């Protein structure tokens, strides 16, 4: 019987016989034809009794009057003695009444197989168990930030649209597709984004767009293009920014977000591009004029005097003309 604690090698051999033979015939031939061949120290019967040699496993089938199969023998000897035993098997030329041939296929190092298993299993344990329970400092920090960002999200209107905390107070807002986009923008400190939640633009978005300078910031796919088209028809947006082709806003890095917003294009260009008839011209002119005042309003006004100076029209003072000296 194979001793799994001491087995070092397993001998694998192929057997062919010119006739029909069965497992007991093969085992008998192995013991009988190697007896006395290698001396008393390497007698297979004695080695199996002492546990130095494992159980001889034979798998054999017969077809068309011939037999063929495999033999495996576990060994706890070192390389040299195991090689001698393997060579002894190839001296067997008969099994029962049939001519037979045994050829060594390979000798497997059980310890190497175990080492390979240990390495692969250790990798899986490291990934599946340690990574789930042990967080690095950066991961702990990111997890806390993520929790804070989720708490910062508010919900607007009867449609309960996910939005950043500064949407209502900001003069300019970003309209994105979903909650994940709002979260990703919050990650980089952009708190004036609101999500439409799908291609069906809700009334809350239309009301917001009428009061603020709006940039539609959508994914770089077909869905993002459809949302832009619907916003152009039902809401008053001012600019359009798109994620890179095939990428979502929720997956963008800070640099990619900044680059995309810098490359936003005015809504007039987008209307021409999609050949969409937006609002009546008169209404559009009124809205554009109102929003232009929002864009031009000073960002930092400390007191009433500065506010008055900021919104007052500038007076043009002619420069004094100094005559040229001939």
XYZ file of C-alpha atoms in Angstrom:
326
model
C 0.000 0.000 0.000
C 1.276 3.464 -0.851
C 2.533 5.458 2.143
C 1.683 9.054 1.328
C 4.078 10.335 3.987
C 7.219 8.702 2.547
C 6.542 8.411 -1.195
C 9.101 10.400 -3.166
C 8.583 9.202 -6.743
C 5.941 7.426 -8.809
C 7.050 5.221 -11.728
C 4.658 5.314 -14.696
C 4.992 2.667 -17.437
C 3.053 1.545 -20.507
C 2.392 -2.177 -21.138
C 1.374 -3.990 -24.326
C 0.740 -7.759 -24.629
C 0.177 -9.983 -27.656
C -2.912 -11.570 -26.206
C -5.556 -11.091 -23.559
C -4.150 -10.538 -20.041
C -5.611 -9.130 -16.839
C -4.329 -7.179 -13.850
C -3.332 -10.229 -11.692
C -1.300 -11.553 -14.640
C 0.642 -8.293 -14.900
C 1.287 -8.010 -11.135
C 2.409 -11.662 -10.997
C 4.787 -11.107 -13.914
C 6.331 -8.050 -12.214
C 7.010 -9.899 -8.970
C 8.008 -13.190 -10.616
C 10.371 -11.923 -13.341
C 12.192 -9.376 -11.115
C 12.704 -11.795 -8.217
C 16.434 -12.280 -7.627
C 17.282 -9.877 -10.473
C 18.444 -7.027 -8.244
C 19.505 -8.959 -5.151
C 17.791 -9.292 -1.804
C 18.018 -5.573 -1.002
C 15.749 -4.670 -3.928
C 13.347 -7.616 -3.911
C 9.928 -6.142 -4.745
C 7.967 -8.380 -2.354
C 10.147 -7.456 0.605
C 10.135 -3.781 -0.356
C 6.342 -3.731 -0.475
C 6.086 -5.447 2.913
C 8.356 -2.851 4.529
C 6.550 0.047 2.890
C 9.485 1.134 0.711
C 7.389 0.327 -2.361
C 3.714 1.221 -2.718
C 0.804 -0.674 -4.198
C 1.281 -1.620 -7.849
C -1.641 -0.139 -9.771
C -2.435 -1.677 -13.168
C -5.045 -0.353 -15.616
C -5.371 -2.661 -18.636
C -7.919 -3.290 -21.381
C -8.178 -5.819 -24.177
C -9.244 -5.261 -27.775
C -8.776 -7.225 -30.997
C -6.930 -10.019 -29.249
C -4.339 -7.657 -27.736
C -4.026 -5.932 -24.395
C -2.640 -2.565 -23.384
C -2.599 -0.308 -20.368
C -0.559 1.523 -17.751
C 1.348 0.623 -14.597
C 2.128 2.958 -11.664
C 4.391 2.101 -8.719
C 5.062 4.535 -5.797
C 8.624 4.500 -4.461
C 10.213 5.934 -1.317
C 13.775 5.309 -2.573
C 16.103 7.983 -3.863
C 16.599 8.762 -7.560
C 19.228 6.096 -8.247
C 17.377 3.166 -6.669
C 14.060 4.284 -8.205
C 15.710 4.408 -11.643
C 17.071 0.865 -11.088
C 13.593 -0.434 -10.229
C 12.161 1.293 -13.308
C 14.797 -0.261 -15.552
C 14.060 -3.688 -14.034
C 10.438 -3.401 -15.172
C 11.545 -3.112 -18.785
C 13.215 -6.552 -18.589
C 9.796 -8.227 -18.351
C 9.045 -9.896 -21.679
C 6.099 -12.161 -20.890
C 2.813 -11.777 -19.037
C 1.142 -15.117 -18.475
C 1.365 -17.024 -21.797
C 1.647 -13.839 -23.876
C 4.614 -11.922 -25.179
C 4.613 -8.492 -23.543
C 6.593 -5.278 -23.483
C 6.858 -2.681 -20.720
C 8.249 0.782 -21.421
C 8.820 3.488 -18.791
C 6.714 6.553 -19.596
C 7.925 8.945 -16.886
C 8.971 9.172 -13.248
C 7.072 11.820 -11.294
C 8.691 13.632 -8.376
C 5.868 13.659 -5.827
C 7.579 16.323 -3.723
C 7.821 18.644 -6.734
C 4.110 18.138 -7.396
C 3.363 18.895 -3.769
C 5.531 22.004 -3.884
C 3.667 23.188 -6.981
C 0.339 22.581 -5.245
C 1.524 24.432 -2.136
C 2.598 27.450 -4.210
C -0.678 27.613 -6.165
C -2.794 27.097 -3.077
C -0.828 29.717 -1.139
C -1.477 32.214 -3.937
C -5.223 31.556 -3.758
C -5.227 31.815 0.039
C -3.324 35.103 -0.134
C -5.788 36.587 -2.625
C -9.031 35.142 -1.277
C -8.478 35.436 2.465
C -5.838 37.994 3.391
C -6.933 40.700 0.910
C -10.501 40.570 2.208
C -9.532 41.059 5.830
C -6.397 43.209 5.824
C -6.554 46.742 4.446
C -3.552 48.913 3.749
C -3.490 52.491 5.023
C -4.442 53.849 1.592
C -7.380 51.435 1.354
C -8.641 52.454 4.806
C -8.388 56.122 3.852
C -10.185 55.521 0.548
C -12.928 53.548 2.283
C -13.522 56.406 4.730
C -13.561 58.951 1.889
C -16.016 56.798 -0.049
C -18.314 56.672 2.987
C -18.149 60.455 3.344
C -18.886 60.954 -0.363
C -21.971 58.746 -0.106
C -23.163 60.814 2.852
C -22.608 64.009 0.834
C -24.999 62.936 -1.925
C -28.375 64.643 -1.754
C -31.579 63.873 -3.631
C -33.388 66.562 -5.570
C -37.077 67.046 -6.311
C -39.865 64.525 -6.423
C -37.713 62.456 -8.793
C -35.111 61.934 -5.998
C -32.216 62.586 -8.367
C -28.723 61.885 -6.930
C -26.714 65.108 -6.792
C -23.712 66.751 -5.209
C -24.260 68.993 -2.166
C -23.501 72.233 -4.078
C -25.963 71.818 -6.954
C -28.614 74.174 -5.576
C -26.116 76.879 -4.581
C -23.914 76.789 -7.689
C -24.523 79.008 -10.710
C -23.050 76.312 -12.981
C -23.849 72.592 -12.765
C -22.931 69.370 -14.513
C -25.657 67.004 -15.711
C -24.399 63.390 -15.745
C -26.039 60.040 -16.386
C -26.126 58.138 -13.085
C -25.350 57.990 -9.371
C -21.940 56.364 -9.980
C -20.928 59.380 -12.105
C -21.870 61.755 -9.284
C -19.834 59.656 -6.835
C -16.771 59.676 -9.072
C -16.939 63.452 -9.461
C -17.309 63.846 -5.685
C -14.158 61.747 -5.359
C -12.235 64.550 -7.078
C -13.995 67.385 -5.264
C -16.597 68.243 -7.941
C -19.794 68.760 -5.921
C -22.115 70.441 -8.436
C -23.181 67.398 -10.492
C -26.676 65.961 -10.794
C -27.728 62.674 -12.430
C -30.622 62.320 -14.868
C -30.981 58.615 -14.033
C -31.583 57.400 -17.599
C -32.524 58.541 -21.075
C -35.925 59.835 -19.905
C -35.013 63.318 -18.616
C -37.180 64.154 -15.554
C -38.864 67.564 -14.999
C -36.504 68.351 -12.094
C -33.581 68.507 -14.548
C -35.487 70.793 -16.910
C -36.278 73.186 -14.029
C -32.638 73.255 -12.892
C -31.358 73.850 -16.408
C -33.607 76.893 -16.785
C -31.885 78.599 -13.845
C -28.223 77.691 -14.203
C -25.337 77.442 -16.643
C -25.436 73.766 -17.562
C -22.810 71.422 -18.986
C -24.070 67.998 -20.061
C -21.265 65.554 -19.199
C -22.030 62.089 -20.609
C -20.357 58.754 -21.343
C -18.511 58.229 -24.609
C -20.970 55.657 -25.925
C -24.294 55.438 -27.761
C -26.272 55.897 -24.531
C -24.435 59.141 -23.755
C -25.230 60.464 -27.226
C -28.947 59.683 -26.785
C -29.041 61.539 -23.459
C -27.397 64.585 -25.054
C -30.006 64.578 -27.832
C -32.883 64.409 -25.365
C -31.403 67.147 -23.169
C -31.087 69.362 -26.247
C -34.790 68.919 -26.925
C -36.319 69.186 -23.440
C -33.851 71.220 -21.361
C -31.874 74.428 -21.639
C -28.218 73.354 -21.597
C -25.257 75.535 -22.521
C -22.316 73.197 -23.101
C -21.690 69.537 -23.887
C -18.698 67.509 -22.668
C -18.164 63.840 -23.491
C -16.017 61.125 -21.951
C -13.405 59.514 -24.232
C -14.802 57.027 -26.753
C -15.980 53.845 -25.044
C -15.351 55.159 -21.523
C -17.795 56.059 -18.746
C -17.666 59.142 -16.532
C -17.655 56.859 -13.471
C -14.365 55.269 -14.640
C -12.504 58.472 -15.553
C -9.468 59.730 -13.663
C -9.119 63.295 -12.435
C -6.915 64.274 -15.375
C -9.386 62.795 -17.862
C -12.289 64.636 -16.229
C -10.478 67.983 -16.281
C -9.438 67.475 -19.915
C -12.989 66.576 -20.991
C -14.514 69.605 -19.242
C -11.938 71.927 -20.782
C -12.841 70.589 -24.209
C -16.593 71.182 -23.780
C -18.318 72.742 -26.769
C -21.142 75.336 -26.875
C -24.649 74.013 -27.350
C -25.060 75.875 -30.673
C -22.399 73.677 -32.269
C -24.061 70.542 -30.923
C -27.473 71.609 -32.244
C -26.016 72.023 -35.706
C -24.175 68.701 -35.389
C -27.322 66.713 -34.510
C -29.639 68.942 -36.614
C -31.985 69.511 -33.683
C -34.450 72.368 -33.462
C -34.217 73.518 -29.859
C -36.223 76.379 -28.335
C -37.904 79.227 -30.211
C -35.303 81.829 -31.103
C -36.818 84.599 -28.943
C -36.946 82.385 -25.844
C -33.413 81.193 -26.480
C -32.126 84.775 -26.726
C -33.774 85.713 -23.403
C -32.334 82.642 -21.678
C -28.880 83.214 -23.153
C -28.913 86.845 -21.969
C -29.955 85.813 -18.465
C -27.312 83.114 -18.230
C -24.632 85.440 -19.562
C -25.235 87.617 -16.509
C -24.699 84.571 -14.319
C -21.415 83.760 -16.106
C -20.135 87.323 -15.773
C -21.092 87.751 -12.119
C -17.973 88.114 -9.894
C -17.082 84.986 -7.976
C -15.622 86.705 -4.907
C -17.544 89.799 -3.707
C -16.762 90.817 -0.144
C -19.060 93.779 0.491
C -21.855 95.890 -0.965
C -19.493 98.546 -2.350
C -17.516 96.006 -4.331
C -20.769 94.397 -5.520
C -22.016 97.744 -6.875
C -18.707 98.439 -8.595
C -18.686 94.952 -10.094
C -22.106 95.207 -11.736
C -21.870 98.874 -12.741
C -21.057 99.530 -16.399
C -17.509 100.601 -17.055
C -16.907 104.166 -18.159
C -14.536 104.646 -21.051
C -12.071 107.497 -20.297
C -10.329 108.866 -23.387
C -6.568 108.904 -23.195
C -4.820 112.273 -23.305
C -3.247 112.814 -26.659
C 0.333 114.049 -26.373
C 1.526 115.973 -29.442
C 4.638 114.668 -31.075
C 7.692 116.896 -30.822
C 9.124 117.568 -34.216
